[in-house]
XYZ file of C-alpha atoms in Angstrom:
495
model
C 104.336 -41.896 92.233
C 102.422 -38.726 92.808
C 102.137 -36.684 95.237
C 98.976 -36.669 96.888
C 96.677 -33.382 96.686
C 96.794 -33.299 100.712
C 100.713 -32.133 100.163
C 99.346 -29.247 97.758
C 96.864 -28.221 99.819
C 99.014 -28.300 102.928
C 101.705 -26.411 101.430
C 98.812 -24.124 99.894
C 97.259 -23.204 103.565
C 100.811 -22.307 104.711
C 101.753 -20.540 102.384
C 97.890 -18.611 102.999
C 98.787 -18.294 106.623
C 102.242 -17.324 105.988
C 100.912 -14.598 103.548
C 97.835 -13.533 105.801
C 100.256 -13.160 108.975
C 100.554 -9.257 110.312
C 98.870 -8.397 107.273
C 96.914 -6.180 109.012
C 99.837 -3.737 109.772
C 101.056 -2.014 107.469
C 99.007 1.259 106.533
C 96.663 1.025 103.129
C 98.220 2.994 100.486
C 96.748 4.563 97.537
C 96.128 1.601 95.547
C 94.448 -0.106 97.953
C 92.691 2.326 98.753
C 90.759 2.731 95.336
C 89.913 -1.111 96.120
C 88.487 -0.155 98.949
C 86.807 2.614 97.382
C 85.541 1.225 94.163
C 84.668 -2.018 95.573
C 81.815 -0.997 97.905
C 80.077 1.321 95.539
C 76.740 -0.448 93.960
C 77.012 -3.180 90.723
C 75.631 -0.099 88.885
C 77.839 2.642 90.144
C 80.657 0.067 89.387
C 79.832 -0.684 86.110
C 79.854 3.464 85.437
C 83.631 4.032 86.802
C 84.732 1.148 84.623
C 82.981 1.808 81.918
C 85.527 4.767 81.966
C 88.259 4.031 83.673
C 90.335 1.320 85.447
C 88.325 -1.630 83.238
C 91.752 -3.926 83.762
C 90.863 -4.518 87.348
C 87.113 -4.511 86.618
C 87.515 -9.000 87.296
C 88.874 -7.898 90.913
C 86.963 -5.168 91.468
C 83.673 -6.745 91.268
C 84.983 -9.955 93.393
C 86.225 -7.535 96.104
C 82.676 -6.079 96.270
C 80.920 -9.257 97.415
C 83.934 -9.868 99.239
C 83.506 -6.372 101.229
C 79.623 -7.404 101.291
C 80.174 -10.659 103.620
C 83.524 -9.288 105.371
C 83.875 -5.450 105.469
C 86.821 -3.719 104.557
C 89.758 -3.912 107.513
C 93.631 -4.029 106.415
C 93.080 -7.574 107.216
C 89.872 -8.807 105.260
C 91.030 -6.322 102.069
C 94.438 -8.420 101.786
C 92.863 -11.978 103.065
C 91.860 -12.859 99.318
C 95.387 -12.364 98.533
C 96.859 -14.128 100.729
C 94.110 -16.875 99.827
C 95.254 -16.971 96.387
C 98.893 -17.346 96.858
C 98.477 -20.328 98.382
C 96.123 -21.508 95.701
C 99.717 -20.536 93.379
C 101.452 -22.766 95.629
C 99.159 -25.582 96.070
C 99.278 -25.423 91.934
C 103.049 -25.350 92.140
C 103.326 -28.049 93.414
C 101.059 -30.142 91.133
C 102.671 -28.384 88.519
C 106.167 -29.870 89.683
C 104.956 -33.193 89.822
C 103.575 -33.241 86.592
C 107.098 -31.788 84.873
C 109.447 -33.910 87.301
C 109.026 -35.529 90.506
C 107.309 -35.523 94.093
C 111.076 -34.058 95.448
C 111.235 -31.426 93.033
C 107.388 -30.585 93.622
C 107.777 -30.370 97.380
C 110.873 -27.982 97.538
C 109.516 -25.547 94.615
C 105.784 -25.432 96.701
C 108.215 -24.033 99.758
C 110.333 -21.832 97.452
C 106.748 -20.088 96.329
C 105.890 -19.960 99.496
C 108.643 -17.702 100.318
C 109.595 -15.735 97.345
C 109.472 -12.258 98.586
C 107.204 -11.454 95.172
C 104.483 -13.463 96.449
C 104.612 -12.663 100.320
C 104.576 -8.769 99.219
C 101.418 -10.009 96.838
C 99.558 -11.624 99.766
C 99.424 -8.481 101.766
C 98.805 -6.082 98.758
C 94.730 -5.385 98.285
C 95.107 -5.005 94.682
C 94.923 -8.091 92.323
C 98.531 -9.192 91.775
C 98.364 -12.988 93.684
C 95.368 -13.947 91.592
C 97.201 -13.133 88.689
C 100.002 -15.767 90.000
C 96.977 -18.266 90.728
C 95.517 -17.609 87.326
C 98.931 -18.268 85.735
C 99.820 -21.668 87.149
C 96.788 -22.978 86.917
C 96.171 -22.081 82.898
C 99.538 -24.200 82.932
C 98.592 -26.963 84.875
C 95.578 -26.929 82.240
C 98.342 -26.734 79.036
C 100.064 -29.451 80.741
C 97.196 -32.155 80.825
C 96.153 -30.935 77.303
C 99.390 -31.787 76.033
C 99.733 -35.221 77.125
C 95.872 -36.235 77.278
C 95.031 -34.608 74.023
C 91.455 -34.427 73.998
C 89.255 -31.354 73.176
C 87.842 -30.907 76.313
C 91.262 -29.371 77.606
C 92.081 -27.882 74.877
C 88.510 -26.205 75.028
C 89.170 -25.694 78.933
C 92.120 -24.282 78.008
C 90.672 -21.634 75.724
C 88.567 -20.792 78.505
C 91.471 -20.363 80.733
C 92.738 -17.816 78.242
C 89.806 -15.909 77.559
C 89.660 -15.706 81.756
C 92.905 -15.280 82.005
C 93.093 -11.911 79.947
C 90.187 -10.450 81.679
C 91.504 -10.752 84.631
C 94.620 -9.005 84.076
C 95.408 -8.251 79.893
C 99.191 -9.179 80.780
C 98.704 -12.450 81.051
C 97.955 -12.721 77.003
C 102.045 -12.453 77.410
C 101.621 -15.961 79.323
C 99.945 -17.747 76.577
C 103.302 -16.778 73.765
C 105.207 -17.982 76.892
C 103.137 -20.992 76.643
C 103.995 -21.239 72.840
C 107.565 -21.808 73.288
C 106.272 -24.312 75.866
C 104.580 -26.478 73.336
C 107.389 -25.616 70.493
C 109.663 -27.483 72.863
C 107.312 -30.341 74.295
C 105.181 -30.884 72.439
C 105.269 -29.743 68.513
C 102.680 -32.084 66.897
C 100.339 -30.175 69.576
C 101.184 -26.559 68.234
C 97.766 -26.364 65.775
C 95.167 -27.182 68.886
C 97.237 -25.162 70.820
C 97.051 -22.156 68.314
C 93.164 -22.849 67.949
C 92.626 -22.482 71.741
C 94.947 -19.960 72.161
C 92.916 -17.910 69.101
C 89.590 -19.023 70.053
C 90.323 -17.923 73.694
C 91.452 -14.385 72.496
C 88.438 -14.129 70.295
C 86.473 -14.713 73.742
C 88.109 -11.980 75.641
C 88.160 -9.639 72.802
C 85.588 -7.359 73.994
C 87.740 -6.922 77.277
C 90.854 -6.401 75.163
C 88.776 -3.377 73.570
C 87.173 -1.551 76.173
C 90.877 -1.817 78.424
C 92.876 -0.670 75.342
C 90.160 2.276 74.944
C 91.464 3.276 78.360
C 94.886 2.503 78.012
C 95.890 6.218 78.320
C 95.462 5.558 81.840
C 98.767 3.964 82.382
C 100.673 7.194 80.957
C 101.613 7.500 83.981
C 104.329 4.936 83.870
C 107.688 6.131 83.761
C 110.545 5.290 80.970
C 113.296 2.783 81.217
C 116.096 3.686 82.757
C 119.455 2.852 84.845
C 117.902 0.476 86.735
C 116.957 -1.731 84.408
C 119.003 -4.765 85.011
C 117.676 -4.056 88.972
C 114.168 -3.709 87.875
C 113.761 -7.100 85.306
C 115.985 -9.119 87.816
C 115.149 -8.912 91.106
C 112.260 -6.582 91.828
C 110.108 -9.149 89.751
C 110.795 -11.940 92.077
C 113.041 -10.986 94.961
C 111.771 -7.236 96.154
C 113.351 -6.342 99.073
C 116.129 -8.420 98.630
C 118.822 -8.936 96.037
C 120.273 -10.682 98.409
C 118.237 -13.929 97.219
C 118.109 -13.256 93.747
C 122.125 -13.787 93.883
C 121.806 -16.900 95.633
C 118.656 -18.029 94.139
C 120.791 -17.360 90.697
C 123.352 -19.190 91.606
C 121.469 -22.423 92.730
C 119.522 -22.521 89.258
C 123.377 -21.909 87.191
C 124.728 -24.311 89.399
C 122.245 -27.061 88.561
C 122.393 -26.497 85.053
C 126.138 -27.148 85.371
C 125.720 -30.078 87.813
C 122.525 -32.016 86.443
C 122.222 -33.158 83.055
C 118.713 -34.305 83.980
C 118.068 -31.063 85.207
C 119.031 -29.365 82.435
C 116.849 -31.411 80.040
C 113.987 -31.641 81.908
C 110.055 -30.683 80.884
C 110.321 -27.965 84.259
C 113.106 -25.982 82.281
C 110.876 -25.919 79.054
C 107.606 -24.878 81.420
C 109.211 -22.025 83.708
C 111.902 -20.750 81.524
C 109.669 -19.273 79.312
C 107.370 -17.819 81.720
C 110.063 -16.242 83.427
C 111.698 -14.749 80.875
C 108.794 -14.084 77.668
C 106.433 -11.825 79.400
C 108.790 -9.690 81.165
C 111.403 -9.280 77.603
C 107.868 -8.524 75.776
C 106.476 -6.216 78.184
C 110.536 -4.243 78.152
C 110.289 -4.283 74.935
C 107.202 -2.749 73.805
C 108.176 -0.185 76.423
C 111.355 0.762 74.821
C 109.754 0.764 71.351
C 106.358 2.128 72.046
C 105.042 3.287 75.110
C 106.398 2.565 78.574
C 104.269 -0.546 80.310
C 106.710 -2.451 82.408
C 106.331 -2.168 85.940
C 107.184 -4.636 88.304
C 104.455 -5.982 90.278
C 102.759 -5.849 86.982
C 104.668 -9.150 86.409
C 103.711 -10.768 89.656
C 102.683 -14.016 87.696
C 106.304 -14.848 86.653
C 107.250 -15.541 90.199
C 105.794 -18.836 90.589
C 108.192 -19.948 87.400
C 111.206 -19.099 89.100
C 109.673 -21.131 91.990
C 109.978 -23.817 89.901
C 113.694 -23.236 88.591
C 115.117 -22.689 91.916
C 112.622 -25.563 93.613
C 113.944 -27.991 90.660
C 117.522 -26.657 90.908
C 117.601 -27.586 94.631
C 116.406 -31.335 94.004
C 118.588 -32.054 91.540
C 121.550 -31.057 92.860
C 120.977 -31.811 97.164
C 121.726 -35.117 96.896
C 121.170 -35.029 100.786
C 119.082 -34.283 103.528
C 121.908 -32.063 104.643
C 122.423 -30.068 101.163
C 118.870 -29.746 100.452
C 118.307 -27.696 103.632
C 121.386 -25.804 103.324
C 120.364 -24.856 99.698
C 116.789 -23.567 101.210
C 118.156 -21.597 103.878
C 120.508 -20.006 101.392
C 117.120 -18.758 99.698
C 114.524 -18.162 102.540
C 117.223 -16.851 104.734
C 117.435 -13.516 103.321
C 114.094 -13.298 102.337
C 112.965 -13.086 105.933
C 114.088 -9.843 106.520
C 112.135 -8.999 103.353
C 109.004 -10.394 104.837
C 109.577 -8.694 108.046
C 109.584 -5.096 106.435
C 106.557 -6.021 104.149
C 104.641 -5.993 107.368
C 105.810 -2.945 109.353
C 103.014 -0.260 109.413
C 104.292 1.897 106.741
C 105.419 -0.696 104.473
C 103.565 0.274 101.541
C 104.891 2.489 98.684
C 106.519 6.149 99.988
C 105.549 4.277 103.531
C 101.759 5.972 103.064
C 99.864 6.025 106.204
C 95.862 6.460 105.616
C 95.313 4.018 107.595
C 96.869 5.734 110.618
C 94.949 8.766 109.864
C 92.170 7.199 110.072
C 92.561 5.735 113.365
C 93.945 8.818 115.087
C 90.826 10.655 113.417
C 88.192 7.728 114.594
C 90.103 8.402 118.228
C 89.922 12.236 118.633
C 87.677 14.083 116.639
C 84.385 14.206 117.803
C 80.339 14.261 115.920
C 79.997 18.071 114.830
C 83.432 18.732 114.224
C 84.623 19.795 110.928
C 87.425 18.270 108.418
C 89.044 19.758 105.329
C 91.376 17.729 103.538
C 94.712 19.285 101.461
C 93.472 19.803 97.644
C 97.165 18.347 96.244
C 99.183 15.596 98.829
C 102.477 14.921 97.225
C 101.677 11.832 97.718
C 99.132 11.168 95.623
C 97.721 12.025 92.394
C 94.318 13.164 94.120
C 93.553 15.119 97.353
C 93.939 13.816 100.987
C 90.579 12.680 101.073
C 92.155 9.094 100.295
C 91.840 8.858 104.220
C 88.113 9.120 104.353
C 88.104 7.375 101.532
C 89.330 3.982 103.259
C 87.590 4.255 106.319
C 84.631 6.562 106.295
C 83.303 5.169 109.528
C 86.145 7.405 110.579
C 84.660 10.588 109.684
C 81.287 10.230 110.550
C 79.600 12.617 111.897
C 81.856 15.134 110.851
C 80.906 18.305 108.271
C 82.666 18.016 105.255
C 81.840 21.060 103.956
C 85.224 20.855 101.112
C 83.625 17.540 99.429
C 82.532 19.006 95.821
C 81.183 16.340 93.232
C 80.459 12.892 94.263
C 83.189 10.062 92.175
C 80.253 7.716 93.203
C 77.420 9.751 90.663
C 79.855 10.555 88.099
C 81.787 7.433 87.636
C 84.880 8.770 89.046
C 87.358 7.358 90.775
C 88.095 10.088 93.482
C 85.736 12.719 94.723
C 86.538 16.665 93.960
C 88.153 18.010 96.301
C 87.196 21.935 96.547
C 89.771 24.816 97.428
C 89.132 26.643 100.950
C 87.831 29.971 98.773
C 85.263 28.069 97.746
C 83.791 26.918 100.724
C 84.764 29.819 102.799
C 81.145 30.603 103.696
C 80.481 27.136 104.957
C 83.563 27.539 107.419
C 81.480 29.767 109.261
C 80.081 27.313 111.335
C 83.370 25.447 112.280
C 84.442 26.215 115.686
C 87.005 22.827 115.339
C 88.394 22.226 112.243
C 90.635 19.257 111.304
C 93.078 19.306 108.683
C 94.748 16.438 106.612
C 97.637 16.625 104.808
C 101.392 16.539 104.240
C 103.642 15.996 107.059
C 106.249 18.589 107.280
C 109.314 18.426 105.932
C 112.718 20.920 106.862
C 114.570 19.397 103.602
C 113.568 18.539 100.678
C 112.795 14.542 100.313
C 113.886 12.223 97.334
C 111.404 8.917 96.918
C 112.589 5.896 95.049
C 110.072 3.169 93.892
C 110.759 -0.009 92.271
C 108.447 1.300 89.516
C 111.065 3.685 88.556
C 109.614 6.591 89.689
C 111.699 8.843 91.395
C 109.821 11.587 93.242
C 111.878 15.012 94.308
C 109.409 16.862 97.253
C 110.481 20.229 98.279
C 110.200 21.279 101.997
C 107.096 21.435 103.416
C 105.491 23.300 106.226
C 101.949 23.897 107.217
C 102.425 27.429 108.457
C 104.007 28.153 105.202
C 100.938 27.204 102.971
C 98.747 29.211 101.134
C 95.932 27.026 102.962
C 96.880 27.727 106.205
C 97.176 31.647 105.542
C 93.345 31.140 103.911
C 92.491 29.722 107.456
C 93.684 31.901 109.782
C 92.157 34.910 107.555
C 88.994 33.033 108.334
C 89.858 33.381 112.002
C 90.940 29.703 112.576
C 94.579 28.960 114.340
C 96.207 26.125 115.388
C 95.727 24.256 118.762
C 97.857 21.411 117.793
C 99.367 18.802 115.201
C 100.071 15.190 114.925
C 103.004 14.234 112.609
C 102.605 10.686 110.838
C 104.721 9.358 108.359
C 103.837 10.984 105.143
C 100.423 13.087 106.560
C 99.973 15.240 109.014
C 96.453 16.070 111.068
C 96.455 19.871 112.306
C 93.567 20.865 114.851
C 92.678 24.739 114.252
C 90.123 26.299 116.716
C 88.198 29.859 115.850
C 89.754 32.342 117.790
C-alpha cells in the first residue's frame, strides 16, 4: 500500500516549521546579504550584474526578487523560502521512499530529512542551497516513474528536469551521472532514453552552462584540499555541527547492511548511494586535478540521499516500536544541539553580525547624522557597507558622503567604497559621524570554516588605524563605541 500524499505533506510542513523556527535570529552574513542586495534591484539592473557576475544564482536571484516584492526583506521572510523548500525535500522523501521500498521506510527517512543538520542549517540560510535539495529529489522522483512507466512523456519531463535542474545550480549536472549508475543498476534496458533525456536536457541548459563557465573565475576564491578532507566529504556535507551523528548515523546504515539482506539489495541502496557518494567524489576530484570547486554546502543536495540510507537502515533493522525509536534518538539526539547553535544570533559564518549593526544604527543615530563605513573589514571581501547594504531603511536619512560608484548602475555587486582623503571636504559638514567597522581585537584571531578557509586576523584597534588618525586630523574624536561580535560602531563628534 502507499502512503497517502497527506503523510508527505505533513511531514513536509514540519519539517517547514521546524526549519522556519528562530530563523529570524541569527545575524545575516555576507552571503545573504548579496541576496538581499541583488534581489531588490530592478529585472533590468539584475539582468546587468549577472550578465557579469554571479549568473549561477541568477534562478534564485530573480525568485527572491518577487519574493522581496510581496514580503520585504527581514531575517525571517529572506530564509522563509528556504525553509519552504526543505520541506518540499522532505515531503519528496518520502514519496521517494515509498516508491524504492515501503510506507515504514518512507516515514522514518521523511523524519531523518527533517532533522539532518545539512538541511536545518539550509532552511535558515538566504542563499539557494534547500532548493537545490528540492530540485534533486524531485528530478528523482521523476527518473523513478520514467523507469518503471516508460513512456516519453517522463522521459521528456525528465529532460526538462535536467535542463532546470542545471540552471538552477550547475552542480546538479553531477546528479544526473549519479542518476546513471541509478539506471545501470535498475534499470539497464532504460540506459538509451535515459542518455537521450539526459543529452537533450543538457543541450537545453547549454546556454546557462556557457555564460556561468564564462564567469567561473569567480569561484577562485575557493581554497585547496587539505587535512581536513576526510572531515570535510564526511560530515560537513550532511552532519555540520555535529560529527557526533555522522558516527551514529554511520553506524546504523553499516549495521543494516550487515543485518538485512533485503536491505542490502534493495532499489533505495541503488537510488541514494549514488547520490551520496558521485557528486561529492566528482566535485573532489576535479578539485584535486584541476581547479579547487568543492565546498560543502555546495553539496547540500546529497543530504536528502543519506536521508534515505539512514531512514531505510532504521526500518529494516527496528524490528520494534522500541528499537525504531531508540535508533532515531541515536540520530536526532545530537543533532539538536546542532540546530540550537544554527539559530543563535551570530550563527552564521565568522559569527557576522550586520544585522545587529543595523539595528543598533536604526536605534541611535538620528536624520542628518553622518556614516562612513571601513574601506577593508576582515571580514569580508568588500567594505563595511554590507550593513547598509541589508537594511538601508537603517541609514536613512543619514549623509553618506564615502559612497563612490553605484553597484546598482554598473552591474556590480557591491558599491565603491571611497577612502576618507577623498571625501575629506564633504566631512566638513559632519558634526556626528558614525563609523562601522572591525571590532577590536588585543590578540590576533584564527577563523576556521568548514569551507576550508582558515583566516589568521592580526590585532585590531580603532585608535590604532590609519582611519581614525585621518579623522581626528579632520577635527573629529570619539564620544563612544559599541563592540559587536565581529563590527564595531564608533560615534566621533567635531571638537
Amino acid at each position: 500500500m502507499r502512503a497517502s500524499g497527506g503523510i508527505a505533506a505533513g511531514l513536509g510542513v514540519l519539517a517547514a516549521v521546524l526549519g522556519a523556527a528562530f530563523s529570524w535570529r541569527p545575524s545575516f552574513w555576507y552571503d545573504e546579504a548579496a541576496t538581499v542586495y541583488v534581489s531588490q534591484r530592478s529585472l533590468p539592473d539584475l539582468a546587468r550584474l549577472l550578465a557579469h557576475q554571479d549568473a549561477v544564482h541568477g534562478v534564485y536571484y530573480l525568485s527572491m526578487h518577487f519574493w522581496f516584492r510581496l514580503f520585504g526583506a527581514s531575517e525571517f521572510s529572506a530564509r522563509l523560502p528556504s525553509a519552504i523548500a526543505v520541506g518540499v525535500a522532505v515531503a519528496g522523501v518520502v514519496v521517494l521512499a515509498e516508491l524504492v521500498a515501503d510506507r515504514r521506510a518512507a516515514v522514518l527517512s521523511g523524519l531523518i530529512c527533517a532533522v539532518l543538520p545539512r538541511l536545518t542549517w539550509a532552511a535558515v540560510e538566504a542563499r539557494g542551497y534547500a532548493l537545490t535539495a528540492a530540485v534533486a529529489v524531485w528530478l528523482t522522483v521523476v527518473l523513478l516513474v520514467a523507469l518503471r512507466r516508460g513512456r516519453w512523456f517522463w522521459w521528456v519531463l525528465y529532460a526538462v528536469g535536467v535542463a532546470a535542474a542545471i540552471v538552477v545550480f550547475m552542480d546538479l549536472a553531477t546528479l544526473v551521472c549519479a542518476h546513471a549508475l541509478t539506471v545501470l543498476v535498475l534499470r539497464r534496458r532504460a540506459l538509451l532514453p535515459f542518455a537521450g533525456a539526459a543529452v537533450v536536457g543538457g543541450l537545453l541548459a547549454l546556454p546557462a552552462i556557457l555564460e556561468m563557465n564564462e564567469q567561473s573565475g569567480q569561484v577562485g576564491w575557493i581554497p585547496a584540499m587539505n587535512a581536513t578532507v576526510l572531515r570535510t566529504v564526511l560530515v560537513y556535507p550532511w552532519f555540520v555541527g555535529t560529527a557526533g551523528a555522522a558516527v551514529l548515523a554511520a553506524v546504523i546504515v553499516v549495521y543494516g547492511l550487515i543485518a538485512s539482506r533485503s536491505y542490502r539489495t534493495s532499489e533505495l541502496l541503488a537510488v541514494a548511494v549514488p547520490w551520496a557518494v558521485l557528486p561529492i567524489v566528482l566535485l573532489v576530484a576535479y578539485s584535486l586535478a584541476a581547479e579547487p570547486m568543492y565546498l560543502d554546502r555546495y553539496v547540500t543536495f546529497t543530504a536528502p540521499a543519506v536521508a534515505l540510507l539512514v531512514g531505510g537502515a532504521i526500518a529494516a533493522v527496528g524490528h520494534n516500536r522500541l528499537g525504531t525509536v531508540a535508533l532515531i534518538v541515536a540520530v536526532v539526539a545530537p543533532s539538536v544541539g546542532a540546530y540550537l547553535a544554527q539559530r543563535t544570533p551570530y550563527a552564521k559564518p565568522s559569527g557576522m553580525d550586520y544585522s545587529a549593526v543595523a539595528d543598533y544604527m536604526a536605534d541611535n543615530a538620528h536624520p542628518g547624522d553622518c556614516v562612513l563605513f571601513a574601506e577593508k573589514s576582515a571580514f569580508t571581501p568588500t567594505s563595511a557597507r554590507v550593513a547598509e547594504n541589508i537594511a538601508p531603511s537603517a541609514f536613512a536619512g543619514l549623509q553618506d558622503p564615502g559612497k563612490g560608484k553605484s553597484a546598482v548602475a554598473l552591474g556590480w555587486l557591491w558599491d565603491e567604497q571611497l577612502p576618507i582623503a577623498a571625501v575629506a571636504d564633504k566631512l566638513g559638514s559632519c558634526s556626528v559621524l558614525w563609523y562601522v567597522g572591525d571590532v577590536e581585537r588585543s590578540e590576533p584571531a584564527t577563523i576556521r570554516h568548514t569551507s576550508n578557509e582558515v583566516w589568521h586576523l592580526p590585532p585590531y584597534h580603532f585608535e590604532d588605524s590609519k582611519d581614525y588618525h585621518e579623522l581626528v586630523t579632520l577635527g573629529f574624536t570619539v564620544d563612544e563605541s559599541h563592540q559587536f561580535n565581529v563590527s564595531q560602531v564608533v560615534r566621533l563628534r567635531r571638537s
